Short mmCIF file of C-alpha atoms and ligand atoms in Angstrom, two decimals:
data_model
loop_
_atom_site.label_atom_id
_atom_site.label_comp_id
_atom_site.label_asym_id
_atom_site.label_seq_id
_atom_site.Cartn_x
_atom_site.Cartn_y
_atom_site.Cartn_z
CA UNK A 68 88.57 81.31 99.95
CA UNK A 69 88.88 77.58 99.45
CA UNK A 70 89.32 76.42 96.05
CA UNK A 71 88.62 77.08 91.99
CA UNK A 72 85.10 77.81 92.42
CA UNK A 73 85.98 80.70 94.62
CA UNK A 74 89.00 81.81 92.10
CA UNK A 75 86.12 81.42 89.35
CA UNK A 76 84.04 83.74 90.94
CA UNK A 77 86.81 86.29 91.68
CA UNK A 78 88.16 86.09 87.91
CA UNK A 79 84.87 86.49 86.90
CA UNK A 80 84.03 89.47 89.30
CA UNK A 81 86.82 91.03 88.17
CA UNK A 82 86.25 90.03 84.00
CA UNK A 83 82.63 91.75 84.72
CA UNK A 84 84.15 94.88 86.24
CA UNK A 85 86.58 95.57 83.31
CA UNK A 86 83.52 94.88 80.93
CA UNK A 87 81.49 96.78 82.56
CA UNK A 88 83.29 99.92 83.89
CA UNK A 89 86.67 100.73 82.53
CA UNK A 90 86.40 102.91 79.47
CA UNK A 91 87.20 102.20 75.92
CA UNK A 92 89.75 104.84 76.20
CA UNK A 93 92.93 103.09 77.59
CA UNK A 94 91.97 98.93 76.20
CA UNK A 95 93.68 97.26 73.93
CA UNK A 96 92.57 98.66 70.40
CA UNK A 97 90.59 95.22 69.08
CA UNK A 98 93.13 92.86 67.13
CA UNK A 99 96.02 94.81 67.54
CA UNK A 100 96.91 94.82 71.24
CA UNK A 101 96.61 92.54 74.41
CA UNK A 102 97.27 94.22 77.71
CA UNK A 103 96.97 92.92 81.36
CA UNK A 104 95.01 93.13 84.47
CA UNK A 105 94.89 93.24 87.84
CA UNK A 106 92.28 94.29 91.04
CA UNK A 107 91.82 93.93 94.40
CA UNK A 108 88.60 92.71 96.09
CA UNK A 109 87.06 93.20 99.07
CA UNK A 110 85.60 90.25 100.66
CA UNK A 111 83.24 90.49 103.58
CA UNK A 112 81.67 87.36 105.77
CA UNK A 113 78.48 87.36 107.06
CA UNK A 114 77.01 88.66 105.23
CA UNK A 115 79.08 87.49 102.27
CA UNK A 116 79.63 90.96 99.69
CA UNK A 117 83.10 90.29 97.49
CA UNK A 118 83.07 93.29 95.72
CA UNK A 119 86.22 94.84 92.96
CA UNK A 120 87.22 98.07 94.99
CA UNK A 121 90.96 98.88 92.67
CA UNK A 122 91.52 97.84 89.40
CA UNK A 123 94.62 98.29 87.16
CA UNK A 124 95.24 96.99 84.02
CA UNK A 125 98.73 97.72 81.49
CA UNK A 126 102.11 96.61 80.43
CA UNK A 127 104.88 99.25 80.46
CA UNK A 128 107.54 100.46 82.40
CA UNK A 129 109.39 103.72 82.03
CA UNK A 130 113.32 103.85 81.66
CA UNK A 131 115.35 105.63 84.47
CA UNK A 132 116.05 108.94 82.58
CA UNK A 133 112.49 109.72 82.22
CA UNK A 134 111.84 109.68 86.43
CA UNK A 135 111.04 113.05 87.61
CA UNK A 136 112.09 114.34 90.85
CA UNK A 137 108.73 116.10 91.73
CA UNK A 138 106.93 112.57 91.76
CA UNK A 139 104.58 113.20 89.15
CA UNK A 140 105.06 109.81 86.74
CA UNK A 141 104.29 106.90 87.00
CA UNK A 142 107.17 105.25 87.08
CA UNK A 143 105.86 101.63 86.42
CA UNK A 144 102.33 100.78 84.98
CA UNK A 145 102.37 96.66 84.83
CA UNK A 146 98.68 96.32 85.68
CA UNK A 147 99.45 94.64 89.52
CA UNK A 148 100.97 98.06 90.21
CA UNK A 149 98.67 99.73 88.99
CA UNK A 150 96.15 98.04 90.98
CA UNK A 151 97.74 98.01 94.36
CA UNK A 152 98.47 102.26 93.69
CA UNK A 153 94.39 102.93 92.91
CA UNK A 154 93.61 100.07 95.82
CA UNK A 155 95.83 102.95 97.73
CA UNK A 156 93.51 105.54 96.87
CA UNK A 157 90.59 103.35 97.82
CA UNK A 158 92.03 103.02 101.30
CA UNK A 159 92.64 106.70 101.71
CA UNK A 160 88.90 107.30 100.67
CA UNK A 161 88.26 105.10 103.33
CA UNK A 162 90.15 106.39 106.20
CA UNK A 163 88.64 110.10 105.27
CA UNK A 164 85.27 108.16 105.70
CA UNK A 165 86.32 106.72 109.29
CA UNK A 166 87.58 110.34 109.79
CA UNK A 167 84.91 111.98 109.38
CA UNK A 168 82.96 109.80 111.79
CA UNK A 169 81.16 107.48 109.34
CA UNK A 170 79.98 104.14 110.00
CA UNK A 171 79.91 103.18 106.29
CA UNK A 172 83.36 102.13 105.55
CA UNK A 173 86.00 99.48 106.29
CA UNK A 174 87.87 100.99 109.19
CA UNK A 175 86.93 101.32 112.47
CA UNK A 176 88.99 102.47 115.60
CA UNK A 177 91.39 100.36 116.43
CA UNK A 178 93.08 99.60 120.42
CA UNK A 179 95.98 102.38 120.00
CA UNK A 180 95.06 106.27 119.93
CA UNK A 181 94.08 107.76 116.25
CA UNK A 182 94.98 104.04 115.00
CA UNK A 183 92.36 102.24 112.74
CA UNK A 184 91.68 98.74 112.01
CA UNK A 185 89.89 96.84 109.16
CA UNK A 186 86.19 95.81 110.32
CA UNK A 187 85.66 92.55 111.80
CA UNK A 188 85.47 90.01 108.41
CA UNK A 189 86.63 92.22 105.99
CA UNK A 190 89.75 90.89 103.64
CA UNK A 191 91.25 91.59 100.80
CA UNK A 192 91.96 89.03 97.68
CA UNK A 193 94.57 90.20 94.85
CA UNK A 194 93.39 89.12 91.36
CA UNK A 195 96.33 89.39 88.20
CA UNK A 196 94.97 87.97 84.72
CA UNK A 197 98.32 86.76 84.09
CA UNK A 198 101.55 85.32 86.36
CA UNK A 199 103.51 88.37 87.54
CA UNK A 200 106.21 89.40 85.84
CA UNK A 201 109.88 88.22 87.56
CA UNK A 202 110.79 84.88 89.59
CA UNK A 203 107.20 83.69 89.67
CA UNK A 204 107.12 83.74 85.87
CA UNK A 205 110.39 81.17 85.68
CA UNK A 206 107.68 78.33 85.36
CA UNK A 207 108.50 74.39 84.25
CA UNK A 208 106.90 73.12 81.19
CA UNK A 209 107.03 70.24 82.34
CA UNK A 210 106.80 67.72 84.22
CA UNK A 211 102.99 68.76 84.60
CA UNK A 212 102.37 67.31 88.04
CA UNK A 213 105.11 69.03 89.12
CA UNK A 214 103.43 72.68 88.28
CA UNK A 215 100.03 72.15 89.09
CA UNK A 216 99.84 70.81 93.08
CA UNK A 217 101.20 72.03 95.79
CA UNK A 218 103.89 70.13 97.88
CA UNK A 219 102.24 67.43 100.46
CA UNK A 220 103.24 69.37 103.56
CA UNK A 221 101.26 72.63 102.36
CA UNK A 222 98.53 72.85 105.03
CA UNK A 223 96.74 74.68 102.82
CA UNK A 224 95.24 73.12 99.57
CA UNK A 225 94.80 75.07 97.42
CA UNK A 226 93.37 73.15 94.51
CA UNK A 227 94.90 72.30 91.42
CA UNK A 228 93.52 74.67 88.56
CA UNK A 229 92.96 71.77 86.31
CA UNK A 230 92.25 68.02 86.86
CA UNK A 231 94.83 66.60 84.78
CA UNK A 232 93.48 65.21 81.95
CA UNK A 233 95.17 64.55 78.68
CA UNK A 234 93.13 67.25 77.07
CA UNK A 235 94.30 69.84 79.24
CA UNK A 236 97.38 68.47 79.19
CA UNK A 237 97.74 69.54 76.02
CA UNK A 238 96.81 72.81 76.65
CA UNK A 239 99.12 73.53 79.11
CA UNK A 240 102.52 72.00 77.40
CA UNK A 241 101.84 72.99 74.16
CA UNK A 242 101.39 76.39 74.24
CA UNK A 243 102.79 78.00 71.35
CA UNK A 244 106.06 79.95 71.58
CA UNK A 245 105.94 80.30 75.34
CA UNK A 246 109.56 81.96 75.40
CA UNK A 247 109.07 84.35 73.18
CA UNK A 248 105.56 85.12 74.42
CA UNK A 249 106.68 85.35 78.11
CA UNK A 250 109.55 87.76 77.16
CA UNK A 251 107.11 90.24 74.98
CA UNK A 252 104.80 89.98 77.50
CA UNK A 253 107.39 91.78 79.99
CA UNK A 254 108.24 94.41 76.85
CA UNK A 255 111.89 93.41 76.49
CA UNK A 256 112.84 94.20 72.93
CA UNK A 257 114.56 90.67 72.11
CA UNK A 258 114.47 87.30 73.08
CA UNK A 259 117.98 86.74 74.80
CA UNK A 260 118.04 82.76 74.69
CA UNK A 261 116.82 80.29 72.41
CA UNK A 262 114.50 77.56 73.34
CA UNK A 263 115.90 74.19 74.46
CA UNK A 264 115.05 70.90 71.99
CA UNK A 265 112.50 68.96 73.83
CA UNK A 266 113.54 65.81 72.13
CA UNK A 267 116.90 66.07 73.75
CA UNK A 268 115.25 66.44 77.65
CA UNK A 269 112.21 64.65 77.29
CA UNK A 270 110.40 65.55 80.75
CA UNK A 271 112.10 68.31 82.49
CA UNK A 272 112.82 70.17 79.17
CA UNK A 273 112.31 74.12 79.76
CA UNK A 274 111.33 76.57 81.71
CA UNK A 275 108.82 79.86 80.66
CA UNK A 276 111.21 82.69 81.29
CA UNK A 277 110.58 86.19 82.64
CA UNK A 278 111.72 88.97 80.52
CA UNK A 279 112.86 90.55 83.57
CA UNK A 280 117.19 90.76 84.37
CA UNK A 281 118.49 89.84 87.35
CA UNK A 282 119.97 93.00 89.27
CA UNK A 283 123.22 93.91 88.26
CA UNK A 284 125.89 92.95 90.15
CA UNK A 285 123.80 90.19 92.21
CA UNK A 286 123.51 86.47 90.96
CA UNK A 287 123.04 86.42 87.04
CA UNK A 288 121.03 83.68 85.36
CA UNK A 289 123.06 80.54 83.93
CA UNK A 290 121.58 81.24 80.31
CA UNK A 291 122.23 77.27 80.26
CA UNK A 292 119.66 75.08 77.89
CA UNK A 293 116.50 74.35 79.10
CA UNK A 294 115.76 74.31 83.00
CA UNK A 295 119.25 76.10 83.33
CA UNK A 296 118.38 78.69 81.96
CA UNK A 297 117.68 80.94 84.80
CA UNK A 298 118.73 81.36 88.35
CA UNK A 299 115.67 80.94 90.62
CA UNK A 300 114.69 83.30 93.74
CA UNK A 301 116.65 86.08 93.07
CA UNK A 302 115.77 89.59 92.43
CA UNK A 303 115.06 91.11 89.34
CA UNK A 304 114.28 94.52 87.04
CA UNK A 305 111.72 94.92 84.68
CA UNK A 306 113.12 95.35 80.85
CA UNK A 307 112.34 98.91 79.49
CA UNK A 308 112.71 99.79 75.44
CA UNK A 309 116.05 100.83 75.62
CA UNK A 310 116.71 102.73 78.65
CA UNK A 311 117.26 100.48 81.48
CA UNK A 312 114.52 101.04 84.14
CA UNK A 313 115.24 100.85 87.79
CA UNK A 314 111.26 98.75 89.12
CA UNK A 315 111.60 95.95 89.96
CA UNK A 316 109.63 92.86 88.94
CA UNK A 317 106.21 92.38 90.12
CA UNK A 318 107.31 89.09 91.91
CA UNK A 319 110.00 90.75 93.78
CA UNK A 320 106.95 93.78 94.79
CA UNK A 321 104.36 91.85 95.51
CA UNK A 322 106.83 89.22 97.75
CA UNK A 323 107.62 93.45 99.58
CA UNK A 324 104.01 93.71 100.02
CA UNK A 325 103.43 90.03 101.51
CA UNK A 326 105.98 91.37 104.44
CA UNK A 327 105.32 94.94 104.80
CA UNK A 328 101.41 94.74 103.70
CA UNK A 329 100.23 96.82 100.71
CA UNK A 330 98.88 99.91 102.21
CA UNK A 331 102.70 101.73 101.64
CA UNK A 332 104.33 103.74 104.27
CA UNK A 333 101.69 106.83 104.66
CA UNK A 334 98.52 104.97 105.70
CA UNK A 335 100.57 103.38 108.54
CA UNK A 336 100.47 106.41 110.21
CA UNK A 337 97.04 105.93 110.83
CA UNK A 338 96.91 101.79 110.31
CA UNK A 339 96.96 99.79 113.49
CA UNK A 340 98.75 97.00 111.73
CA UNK A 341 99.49 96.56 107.67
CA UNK A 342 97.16 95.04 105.07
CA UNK A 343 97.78 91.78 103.61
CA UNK A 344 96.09 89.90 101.24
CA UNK A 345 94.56 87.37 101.99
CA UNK A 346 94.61 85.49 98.99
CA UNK A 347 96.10 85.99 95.21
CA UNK A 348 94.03 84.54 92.11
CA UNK A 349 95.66 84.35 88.98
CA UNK A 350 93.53 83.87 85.80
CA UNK A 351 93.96 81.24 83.30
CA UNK A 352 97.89 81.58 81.74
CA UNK A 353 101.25 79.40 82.58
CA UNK A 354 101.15 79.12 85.68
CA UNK A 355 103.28 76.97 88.52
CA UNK A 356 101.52 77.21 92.00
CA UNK A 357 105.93 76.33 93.12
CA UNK A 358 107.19 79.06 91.18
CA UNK A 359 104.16 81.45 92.81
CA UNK A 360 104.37 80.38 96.43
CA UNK A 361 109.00 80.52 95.86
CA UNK A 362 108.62 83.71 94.66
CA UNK A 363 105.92 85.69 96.54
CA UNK A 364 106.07 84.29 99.59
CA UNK A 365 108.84 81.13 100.68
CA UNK A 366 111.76 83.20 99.84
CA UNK A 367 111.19 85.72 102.39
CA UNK A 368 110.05 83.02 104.98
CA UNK A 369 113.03 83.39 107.20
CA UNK A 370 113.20 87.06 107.92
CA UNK A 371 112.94 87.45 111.25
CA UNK A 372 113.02 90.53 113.91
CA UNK A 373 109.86 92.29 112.28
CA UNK A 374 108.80 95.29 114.57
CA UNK A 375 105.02 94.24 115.83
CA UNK A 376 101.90 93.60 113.82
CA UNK A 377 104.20 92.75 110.82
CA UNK A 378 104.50 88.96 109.63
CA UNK A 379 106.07 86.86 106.86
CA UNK A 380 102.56 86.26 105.41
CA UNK A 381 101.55 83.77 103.61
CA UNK A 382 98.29 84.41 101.21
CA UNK A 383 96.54 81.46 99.80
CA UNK A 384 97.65 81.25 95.71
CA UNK A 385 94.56 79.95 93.69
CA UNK A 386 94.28 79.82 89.72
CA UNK A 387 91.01 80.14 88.16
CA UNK A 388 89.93 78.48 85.01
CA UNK A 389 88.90 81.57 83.05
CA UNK A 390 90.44 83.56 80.97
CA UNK A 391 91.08 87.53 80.54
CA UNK A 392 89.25 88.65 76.84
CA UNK A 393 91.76 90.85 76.22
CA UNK A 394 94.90 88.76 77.40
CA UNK A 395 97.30 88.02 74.68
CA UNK A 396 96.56 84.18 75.31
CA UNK A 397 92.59 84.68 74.47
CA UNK A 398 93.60 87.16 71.47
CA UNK A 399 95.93 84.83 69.83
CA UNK A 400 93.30 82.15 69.63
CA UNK A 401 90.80 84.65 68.15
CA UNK A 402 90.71 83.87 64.05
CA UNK A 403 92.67 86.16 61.64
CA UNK A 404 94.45 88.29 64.31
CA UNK A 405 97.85 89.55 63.04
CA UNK A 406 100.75 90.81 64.85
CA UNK A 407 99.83 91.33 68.11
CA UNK A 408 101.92 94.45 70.51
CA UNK A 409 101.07 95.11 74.18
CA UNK A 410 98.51 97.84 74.68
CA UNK A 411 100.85 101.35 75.58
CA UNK A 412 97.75 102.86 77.96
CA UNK A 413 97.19 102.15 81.16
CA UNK A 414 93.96 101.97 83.44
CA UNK A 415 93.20 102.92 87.01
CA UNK A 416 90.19 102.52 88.94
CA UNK A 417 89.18 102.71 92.11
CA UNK A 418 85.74 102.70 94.15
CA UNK A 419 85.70 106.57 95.24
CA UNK A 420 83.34 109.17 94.35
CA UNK A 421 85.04 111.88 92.22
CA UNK A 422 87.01 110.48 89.26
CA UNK A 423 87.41 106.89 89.73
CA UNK A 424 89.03 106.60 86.32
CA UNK A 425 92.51 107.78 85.37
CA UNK A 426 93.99 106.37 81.60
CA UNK A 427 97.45 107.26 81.24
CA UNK A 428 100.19 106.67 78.99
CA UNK A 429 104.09 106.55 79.05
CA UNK A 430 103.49 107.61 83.20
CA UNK A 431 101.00 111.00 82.09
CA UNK A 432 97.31 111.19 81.76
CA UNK A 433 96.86 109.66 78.46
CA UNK A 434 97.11 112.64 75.65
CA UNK A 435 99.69 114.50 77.57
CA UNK A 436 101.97 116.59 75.10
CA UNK A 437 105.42 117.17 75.89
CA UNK A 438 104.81 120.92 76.68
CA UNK A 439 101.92 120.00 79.43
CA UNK A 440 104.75 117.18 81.39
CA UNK A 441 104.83 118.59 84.87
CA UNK A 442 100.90 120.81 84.47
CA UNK A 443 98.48 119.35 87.13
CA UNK A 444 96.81 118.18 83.98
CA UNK A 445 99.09 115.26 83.03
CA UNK A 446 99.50 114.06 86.43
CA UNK A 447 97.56 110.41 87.05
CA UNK A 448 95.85 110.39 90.13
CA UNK A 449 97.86 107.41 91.58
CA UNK A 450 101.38 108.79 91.08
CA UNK A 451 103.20 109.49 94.08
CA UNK A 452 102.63 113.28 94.00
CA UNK A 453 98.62 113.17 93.92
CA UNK A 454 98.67 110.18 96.34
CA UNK A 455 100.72 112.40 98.80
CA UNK A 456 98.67 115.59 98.72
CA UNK A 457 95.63 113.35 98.85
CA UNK A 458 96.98 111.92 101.97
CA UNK A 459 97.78 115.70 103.32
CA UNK A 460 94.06 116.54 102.49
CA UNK A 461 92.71 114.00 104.85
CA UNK A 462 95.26 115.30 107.54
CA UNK A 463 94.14 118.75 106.74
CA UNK A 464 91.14 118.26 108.01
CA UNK A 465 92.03 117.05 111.34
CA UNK A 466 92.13 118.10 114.83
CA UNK A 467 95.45 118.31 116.75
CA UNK A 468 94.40 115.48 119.11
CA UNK A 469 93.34 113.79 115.34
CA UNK A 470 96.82 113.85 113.65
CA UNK A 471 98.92 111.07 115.12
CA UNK A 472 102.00 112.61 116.71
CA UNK A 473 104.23 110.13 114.21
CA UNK A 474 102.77 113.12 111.28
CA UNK A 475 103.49 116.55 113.00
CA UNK A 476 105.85 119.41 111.79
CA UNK A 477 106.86 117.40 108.51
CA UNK A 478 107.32 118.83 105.31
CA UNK A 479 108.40 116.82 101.93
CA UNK A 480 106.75 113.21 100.99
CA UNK A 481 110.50 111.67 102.17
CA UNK A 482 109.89 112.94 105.59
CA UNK A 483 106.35 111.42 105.70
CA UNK A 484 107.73 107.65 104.98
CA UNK A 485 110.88 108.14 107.04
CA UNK A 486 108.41 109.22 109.49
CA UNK A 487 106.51 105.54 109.13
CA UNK A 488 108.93 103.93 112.00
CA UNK A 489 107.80 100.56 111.77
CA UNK A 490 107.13 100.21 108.32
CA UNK A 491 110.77 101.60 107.54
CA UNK A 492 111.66 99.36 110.47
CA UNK A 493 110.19 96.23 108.71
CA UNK A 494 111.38 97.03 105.22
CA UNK A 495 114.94 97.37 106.28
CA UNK A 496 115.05 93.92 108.38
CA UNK A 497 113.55 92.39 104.77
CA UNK A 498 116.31 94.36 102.80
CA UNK A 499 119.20 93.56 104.76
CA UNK A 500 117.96 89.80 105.44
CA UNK A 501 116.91 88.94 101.74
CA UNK A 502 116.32 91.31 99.62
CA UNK A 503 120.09 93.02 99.68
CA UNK A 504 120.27 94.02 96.14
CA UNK A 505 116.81 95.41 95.58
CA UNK A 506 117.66 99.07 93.45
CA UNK A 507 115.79 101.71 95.58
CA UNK A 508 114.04 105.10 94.02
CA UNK A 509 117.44 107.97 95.02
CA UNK A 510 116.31 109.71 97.22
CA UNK A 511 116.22 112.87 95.59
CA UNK A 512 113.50 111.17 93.67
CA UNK A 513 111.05 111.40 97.27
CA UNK A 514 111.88 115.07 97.85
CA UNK A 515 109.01 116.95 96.67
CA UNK A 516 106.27 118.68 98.65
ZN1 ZN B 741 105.02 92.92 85.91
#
């Protein structure tokens, strides 16, 4: 990955694999709705194959009194989560494949016993259609130099989206109603602050603000005018209609996954060391490459005394110039479109064999009555539930000398990710370093079997 042509060609991977194989079932319904989206793509060198293998796309976010303690909602369906959850089930595909002793897939055995590494030149690159929700979304509007480049000391360069011109300019400052956009975006019921007069601040006016609260009783935002308006770097929940949910913000998760990797804790029973991504690419939206690399990666920098294999890492942040056709930012340009809502259905995919597809809605396979919540029917295949007795299907299959000693004689999905040493070991030095106040699933939430 080096610069926008290669963010181009991922945004436009990705806008061909939504076109092409995600169902009508679960989009936005045509000048009603926008939604969002998110995939992850597998890059390979020599010879060079970047192909979609997960793709998520949706907007909501269940409240805390509809969490089920036999794992079987999904509790949070912004499209990035959705992604990383069926990129999951791609990777568990995968390791049955190594498994089972077959040379077509992108693990192979790593240095420790019934450990398994990615193949030599094989990567992963995170694509979102839109800035995650949380502290990356707290962008400035202006000035515009500011947003687009990188500091001078990033060894990387990753390049500016857009030469600045004053055309683009334009684009960029002016877009219409950003706050109110931002905060519907996030489905928060009300705009909480009102827009700062430009006239007053001429070049630092305002900030695009996240829909997403800080964590109670941590730092709360300022609510000052303009660039005051919110505290930067800290942690923060996604808004739910009404009941208050307990996810947090995609910033705050995807800044987890750039320390602990985003396989989760079951596949690192079998992992040699955890998955990062190599790269993120955001589509065409407000975007600040400061507020992305603050809140995904330089806020965690200093967290030290990770057990081995894991890192602080840093992925390369790119912004393509393309847009998503069913973002709300396309949509509202589109003539004689109305009111616009966020689309309520959600979409997983993900490159396996026997129903790649899963549409849900409100956390159940989309169509779910109340009477059929907690049937095998209404579960999505990516909730924690499925994803767990997928995972005990692969280990079914194996030999005693097969099943890593980390996995034997354990019962409920808790014990399995207690049972992840290092990965537990990792997440707690990043919780008690910075992330103190992030709100963590009970755990009578993770006892199910
Ligand atoms: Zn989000």
């Amino acid at each position: 990955m080096a610069g926008s042509a290669d963010a181009d060609e991922i945004a436009a991977l990705c806008h061909e694999h939504y076109r092409t194989e995600l169902p009508k079932q679960g989009r936005p319904d045509p000048g009603k709705e926008w939604t969002l989206m998110a995939a992850v793509i597998q890059v390979q060198s020599a010879p060079d194959v970047k192909k979609v293998v997960a793709m998520g796309t949706g907007t909501k976010c269940i409240g805390q009194s509809k969490l089920r303690k036999t794992g079987d909602v999904l509790q949070d369906s912004h499209a990035e989560i959705i992604a990383k959850r069926s990129f999951q089930r791609y990777l568990l595909h995968q390791l049955s494949l190594a498994l089972s002793g077959s040379l077509d897939c992108v693990l192979v055995p790593g240095s420790d016993t019934n450990k398994w590494a990615l193949r030599p030149g094989v990567s992963f690159v995170f694509f979102t259609s839109h800035t995650p929700c949380g502290d990356a979304s707290i962008i400035p509007m202006l000035p515009l130099e500011d947003q687009l480049c990188p500091p001078s000391t990033s060894e990387a360069t990753p390049l500016s989206p857009n030469p600045i011109t004053p055309s683009n300019k334009r684009k960029q400052t002016a877009c219409d109603s950003p706050t109110a956009k931002r905060m519907k975006q996030d489905g928060s019921d009300e705009e909480t602050g009102k827009k700062t007069d430009l006239k007053e601040k001429e070049e630092s006016a305002d900030v695009f603000r996240t829909g997403a609260k800080c964590v109670p009783g941590d730092v709360q935002d300022q609510r000052a005018p303009g660039v005051d308006y919110h505290t930067v770097g800290v942690l923060r929940v996604k808004p739910g209609r009404g009941d208050r949910t307990i996810s947090m913000s995609c910033s705050d998760k995807m800044a987890r996954w750039n320390v602990l990797g985003c396989q989760g804790a079951l596949l690192t029973h079998f992992l040699q060391r955890p998955i990062y991504l190599s790269a993120v690419v955001l589509g065409m939206c407000p975007f600040s490459w400061r507020s992305m690399e603050r809140a995904l990666h330089s806020r965690c920098q200093k967290v030290s005394d990770l057990p081995e294999g894991y890192q602080v890492h840093k992925p390369q942040i790119l912004q393509s110039h393309l847009q998503f056709q069913h973002g709300r930012d396309a949509l509202k340009k589109a003539e004689g479109v109305g009111k616009m809502g966020p689309c309520g259905a959600a979409i997983s995919w993900c490159a396996v064999p026997h129903q790649p597809l899963d549409v849900t809605a409100n956390g159940y396979k989309q169509g779910t009555t109340k009477k059929a919540i907690g049937t095998p029917q209404s579960r999505s295949r990516i909730c924690k539930v499925e994803l767990f007795h997928a995972f005990r299907h692969v280990m079914e299959n194996l030999s005693e000398e097969q099943t890593p000693v980390t996995l034997r004689g354990l019962t409920t999905y808790c014990d399995y990710k207690d049972a992840a040493v290092s990965y537990q070991e990792a997440w707690r030095q990043l919780r008690e370093q910075v992330f103190t106040s992030w709100i963590r699933t009970p755990r009578d939430y993770l006892n199910f079997s």
